[in-house]
Short mmCIF file of C-alpha atoms in Angstrom, two decimals:
data_model
loop_
_atom_site.label_atom_id
_atom_site.label_comp_id
_atom_site.label_asym_id
_atom_site.label_seq_id
_atom_site.Cartn_x
_atom_site.Cartn_y
_atom_site.Cartn_z
CA MET U 1 70.72 -32.17 -20.73
CA LEU U 2 67.48 -34.16 -20.40
CA ASN U 3 69.41 -37.02 -18.86
CA HIS U 4 70.16 -34.80 -15.87
CA LEU U 5 66.52 -33.98 -15.10
CA ILE U 6 64.86 -35.94 -12.24
CA PRO U 7 61.31 -37.12 -13.07
CA VAL U 8 58.65 -35.93 -10.60
CA GLN U 9 57.93 -39.47 -9.36
CA LYS U 10 61.61 -40.17 -8.77
CA LEU U 11 62.00 -36.84 -6.96
CA PHE U 12 59.03 -37.68 -4.72
CA THR U 13 60.51 -41.11 -3.91
CA THR U 14 63.86 -39.53 -3.11
CA LEU U 15 62.28 -37.03 -0.72
CA ILE U 16 60.34 -39.81 1.06
CA ALA U 17 63.52 -41.86 1.44
CA PHE U 18 65.31 -38.80 2.84
CA PHE U 19 62.52 -38.20 5.34
CA ILE U 20 62.56 -41.82 6.54
CA ALA U 21 66.33 -41.85 6.88
CA PHE U 22 66.27 -38.78 9.11
CA VAL U 23 63.14 -39.50 11.17
CA PRO U 24 63.85 -38.65 14.84
CA ILE U 25 65.11 -41.55 16.94
CA GLY U 26 62.32 -41.03 19.47
CA ALA U 27 59.66 -41.64 16.82
CA ALA U 28 61.31 -44.87 15.71
CA GLN U 29 61.50 -46.06 19.30
CA ALA U 30 57.83 -45.35 19.87
CA GLU U 31 56.88 -47.29 16.76
CA ASN U 32 58.97 -50.26 17.89
CA ASN U 33 57.55 -50.01 21.41
CA GLU U 34 60.95 -49.13 22.84
CA PRO U 35 61.09 -47.34 26.19
CA ALA U 36 63.02 -44.11 26.59
CA GLY U 37 66.51 -44.85 27.89
CA SER U 38 66.44 -48.44 26.64
CA GLU U 39 70.24 -48.49 26.66
CA SER U 40 70.08 -48.73 30.50
CA LEU U 41 67.85 -51.82 30.55
CA PRO U 42 69.47 -54.98 32.00
CA GLN U 43 71.10 -57.37 29.56
CA VAL U 44 71.88 -61.06 29.92
CA ARG U 45 74.29 -63.02 27.73
CA ILE U 46 73.40 -66.66 27.19
CA VAL U 47 76.31 -68.66 25.82
CA THR U 48 75.26 -71.89 24.12
CA ASN U 49 77.25 -74.58 22.36
CA HIS U 50 75.91 -73.04 19.14
CA GLY U 51 76.97 -69.48 19.98
CA PRO U 52 75.98 -66.53 22.20
CA ILE U 53 72.57 -64.86 22.50
CA LEU U 54 72.25 -61.40 24.07
CA LEU U 55 68.95 -60.51 25.73
CA GLN U 56 67.66 -57.10 26.76
CA LEU U 57 65.12 -57.32 29.58
CA ARG U 58 62.08 -55.15 30.35
CA PRO U 59 61.58 -54.69 34.11
CA ASP U 60 59.47 -51.63 33.31
CA VAL U 61 56.76 -53.92 31.90
CA ALA U 62 57.33 -57.24 33.69
CA PRO U 63 59.17 -56.40 36.95
CA GLU U 64 58.49 -59.62 38.89
CA THR U 65 59.31 -61.80 35.90
CA VAL U 66 62.61 -60.01 35.26
CA LYS U 67 63.51 -60.16 38.97
CA ASN U 68 62.80 -63.89 38.96
CA PHE U 69 64.86 -64.50 35.79
CA LEU U 70 67.80 -62.45 37.06
CA SER U 71 67.78 -64.39 40.35
CA TYR U 72 68.17 -67.64 38.45
CA VAL U 73 70.97 -66.09 36.39
CA ALA U 74 72.78 -64.80 39.50
CA ASP U 75 72.61 -68.26 41.10
CA GLY U 76 74.13 -69.92 38.03
CA PHE U 77 70.95 -72.00 37.71
CA TYR U 78 70.93 -71.95 33.91
CA ASP U 79 74.56 -73.01 33.50
CA GLY U 80 74.55 -76.53 32.09
CA THR U 81 70.84 -76.60 31.30
CA ILE U 82 69.56 -77.19 27.78
CA PHE U 83 67.06 -76.04 25.20
CA HIS U 84 64.95 -79.16 25.59
CA ARG U 85 62.05 -78.24 23.30
CA VAL U 86 62.77 -76.98 19.79
CA ILE U 87 60.09 -76.42 17.17
CA PRO U 88 61.17 -74.74 13.90
CA GLY U 89 58.85 -71.98 12.78
CA PHE U 90 57.69 -71.52 16.37
CA MET U 91 60.16 -71.21 19.26
CA ILE U 92 63.02 -72.71 21.27
CA GLN U 93 62.45 -73.47 24.97
CA GLY U 94 64.94 -74.11 27.74
CA GLY U 95 66.08 -73.40 31.25
CA GLY U 96 64.61 -76.32 33.17
CA PHE U 97 66.46 -79.56 32.36
CA THR U 98 70.02 -80.84 32.40
CA ALA U 99 71.58 -82.55 29.39
CA ALA U 100 70.49 -85.87 30.93
CA LEU U 101 66.90 -84.51 30.87
CA SER U 102 66.74 -84.34 34.65
CA ARG U 103 64.38 -81.60 35.82
CA LYS U 104 66.05 -79.01 38.05
CA GLN U 105 64.51 -77.89 41.33
CA THR U 106 63.02 -74.41 41.02
CA ARG U 107 61.70 -71.62 43.19
CA SER U 108 58.04 -70.80 43.64
CA PRO U 109 56.16 -69.67 40.52
CA VAL U 110 55.78 -66.02 39.59
CA VAL U 111 52.61 -64.15 38.72
CA ASN U 112 51.69 -63.87 35.05
CA GLU U 113 52.60 -60.41 33.77
CA ALA U 114 51.58 -60.86 30.14
CA SER U 115 50.78 -57.43 28.75
CA PRO U 116 49.42 -55.99 25.50
CA THR U 117 52.46 -53.71 25.60
CA LEU U 118 54.89 -56.54 24.85
CA LYS U 119 53.76 -59.05 22.24
CA ASN U 120 55.19 -62.44 21.31
CA LEU U 121 57.02 -61.24 18.22
CA ARG U 122 60.05 -62.83 16.56
CA GLY U 123 63.06 -62.45 18.83
CA THR U 124 61.16 -61.81 22.04
CA VAL U 125 61.79 -63.92 25.12
CA ALA U 126 58.87 -65.11 27.24
CA MET U 127 58.16 -67.36 30.20
CA ALA U 128 57.04 -70.93 29.67
CA ARG U 129 54.28 -72.21 31.94
CA THR U 130 51.60 -74.86 32.33
CA SER U 131 47.91 -74.25 31.64
CA SER U 132 47.79 -72.32 34.91
CA PRO U 133 48.57 -68.63 34.20
CA ASP U 134 50.69 -68.12 37.34
CA SER U 135 52.86 -71.24 37.04
CA ALA U 136 56.06 -69.94 35.38
CA THR U 137 59.29 -70.75 37.22
CA SER U 138 62.64 -70.99 35.40
CA GLN U 139 61.79 -72.11 31.88
CA PHE U 140 61.69 -69.54 29.09
CA PHE U 141 61.34 -69.56 25.34
CA ILE U 142 62.51 -67.39 22.46
CA ASN U 143 59.99 -66.80 19.68
CA GLN U 144 61.48 -67.64 16.29
CA VAL U 145 58.49 -66.08 14.52
CA ASP U 146 55.58 -63.80 15.43
CA ASN U 147 53.31 -65.89 17.67
CA ASN U 148 50.37 -63.58 18.23
CA PHE U 149 48.16 -66.38 19.58
CA LEU U 150 50.37 -66.37 22.70
CA ASP U 151 49.57 -62.73 23.50
CA ALA U 152 47.43 -61.68 26.44
CA GLY U 153 43.75 -61.69 25.57
CA VAL U 154 43.97 -63.67 22.33
CA ARG U 155 43.42 -67.14 23.77
CA GLY U 156 43.39 -66.31 27.45
CA PRO U 157 45.91 -64.72 29.86
CA GLY U 158 48.81 -65.10 27.44
CA TYR U 159 52.51 -65.73 28.01
CA THR U 160 54.67 -63.10 29.68
CA VAL U 161 57.16 -61.44 27.34
CA PHE U 162 59.95 -59.91 29.41
CA GLY U 163 62.64 -59.02 26.89
CA LYS U 164 64.06 -59.59 23.44
CA VAL U 165 67.14 -60.80 21.61
CA ILE U 166 69.34 -57.89 20.58
CA GLU U 167 72.21 -60.03 19.29
CA GLY U 168 72.30 -63.64 18.18
CA MET U 169 69.04 -64.32 16.33
CA GLY U 170 71.16 -66.28 13.86
CA VAL U 171 72.04 -68.59 16.76
CA VAL U 172 68.35 -68.92 17.65
CA ASP U 173 67.57 -69.84 14.03
CA THR U 174 70.39 -72.39 14.01
CA ILE U 175 69.10 -74.00 17.19
CA ALA U 176 65.57 -74.03 15.77
CA GLY U 177 66.87 -76.08 12.84
CA VAL U 178 68.58 -78.90 14.75
CA GLU U 179 67.37 -82.48 14.46
CA THR U 180 64.86 -83.43 17.14
CA GLY U 181 63.11 -86.55 18.37
CA TYR U 182 61.47 -88.17 21.39
CA SER U 183 63.25 -88.78 24.65
CA ARG U 184 61.95 -89.72 28.10
CA GLY U 185 58.39 -89.14 27.05
CA MET U 186 59.04 -85.69 25.62
CA GLY U 187 58.82 -84.64 21.98
CA ASP U 188 60.82 -82.04 20.03
CA VAL U 189 63.97 -82.78 22.02
CA PRO U 190 67.25 -82.06 20.17
CA VAL U 191 69.05 -85.29 19.30
CA GLN U 192 72.32 -83.63 20.23
CA PRO U 193 71.93 -81.52 23.38
CA VAL U 194 71.77 -77.76 22.86
CA VAL U 195 73.54 -76.66 26.02
CA ILE U 196 73.38 -73.33 27.82
CA GLU U 197 76.99 -73.17 28.91
CA SER U 198 76.51 -69.99 30.90
CA ALA U 199 74.11 -67.13 31.54
CA SER U 200 75.39 -63.87 33.01
CA VAL U 201 74.39 -60.24 33.43
CA VAL U 202 76.22 -57.87 31.12
CA GLU U 203 77.46 -54.65 32.66
CA THR U 204 76.33 -51.73 30.51
CA ASP U 205 77.28 -48.05 30.65
CA GLN U 206 74.59 -46.02 32.36
#
């Protein structure tokens, strides 16, 4: 009969596990910084020659940035562009060059909307820019790891996070691991082009 008795420590662990498993969804969302009704946030599917990546955008935090990104998507601007800068253990950057490394003509820059609310964590998507805070146009990057030094206030204005990967981080990791080199004066360029074949808005149920 002793074999059927649950030790106090094991019972305590079991109860904790039960509590965690049934914690209300709202509490989990708050801890992960998820907005209420996140299922209605816009989504964009980026299809690459290494597989698809699904992004969920945050217009509630970075409205001008999301509007700018969606305009480029709607115009088909990203179709045929590449991830031209790939650094494993850091991020993958794309959305500005063709496979021939020709820079595409962009719209006017958008204001920096970097916020303490959205941090540069693994899987988040943010705008690339120059040293000028309000210089982001079409280029974006996906953080492969937590890059806290890119957050607002850590080393300056920060880099605007405007969404996250909700499907396809395995694709991001694969891209981050491709062979890179120097080309046309740029470093960390994939030897074999990593092409964005298409980028489109995904219709979601409201």
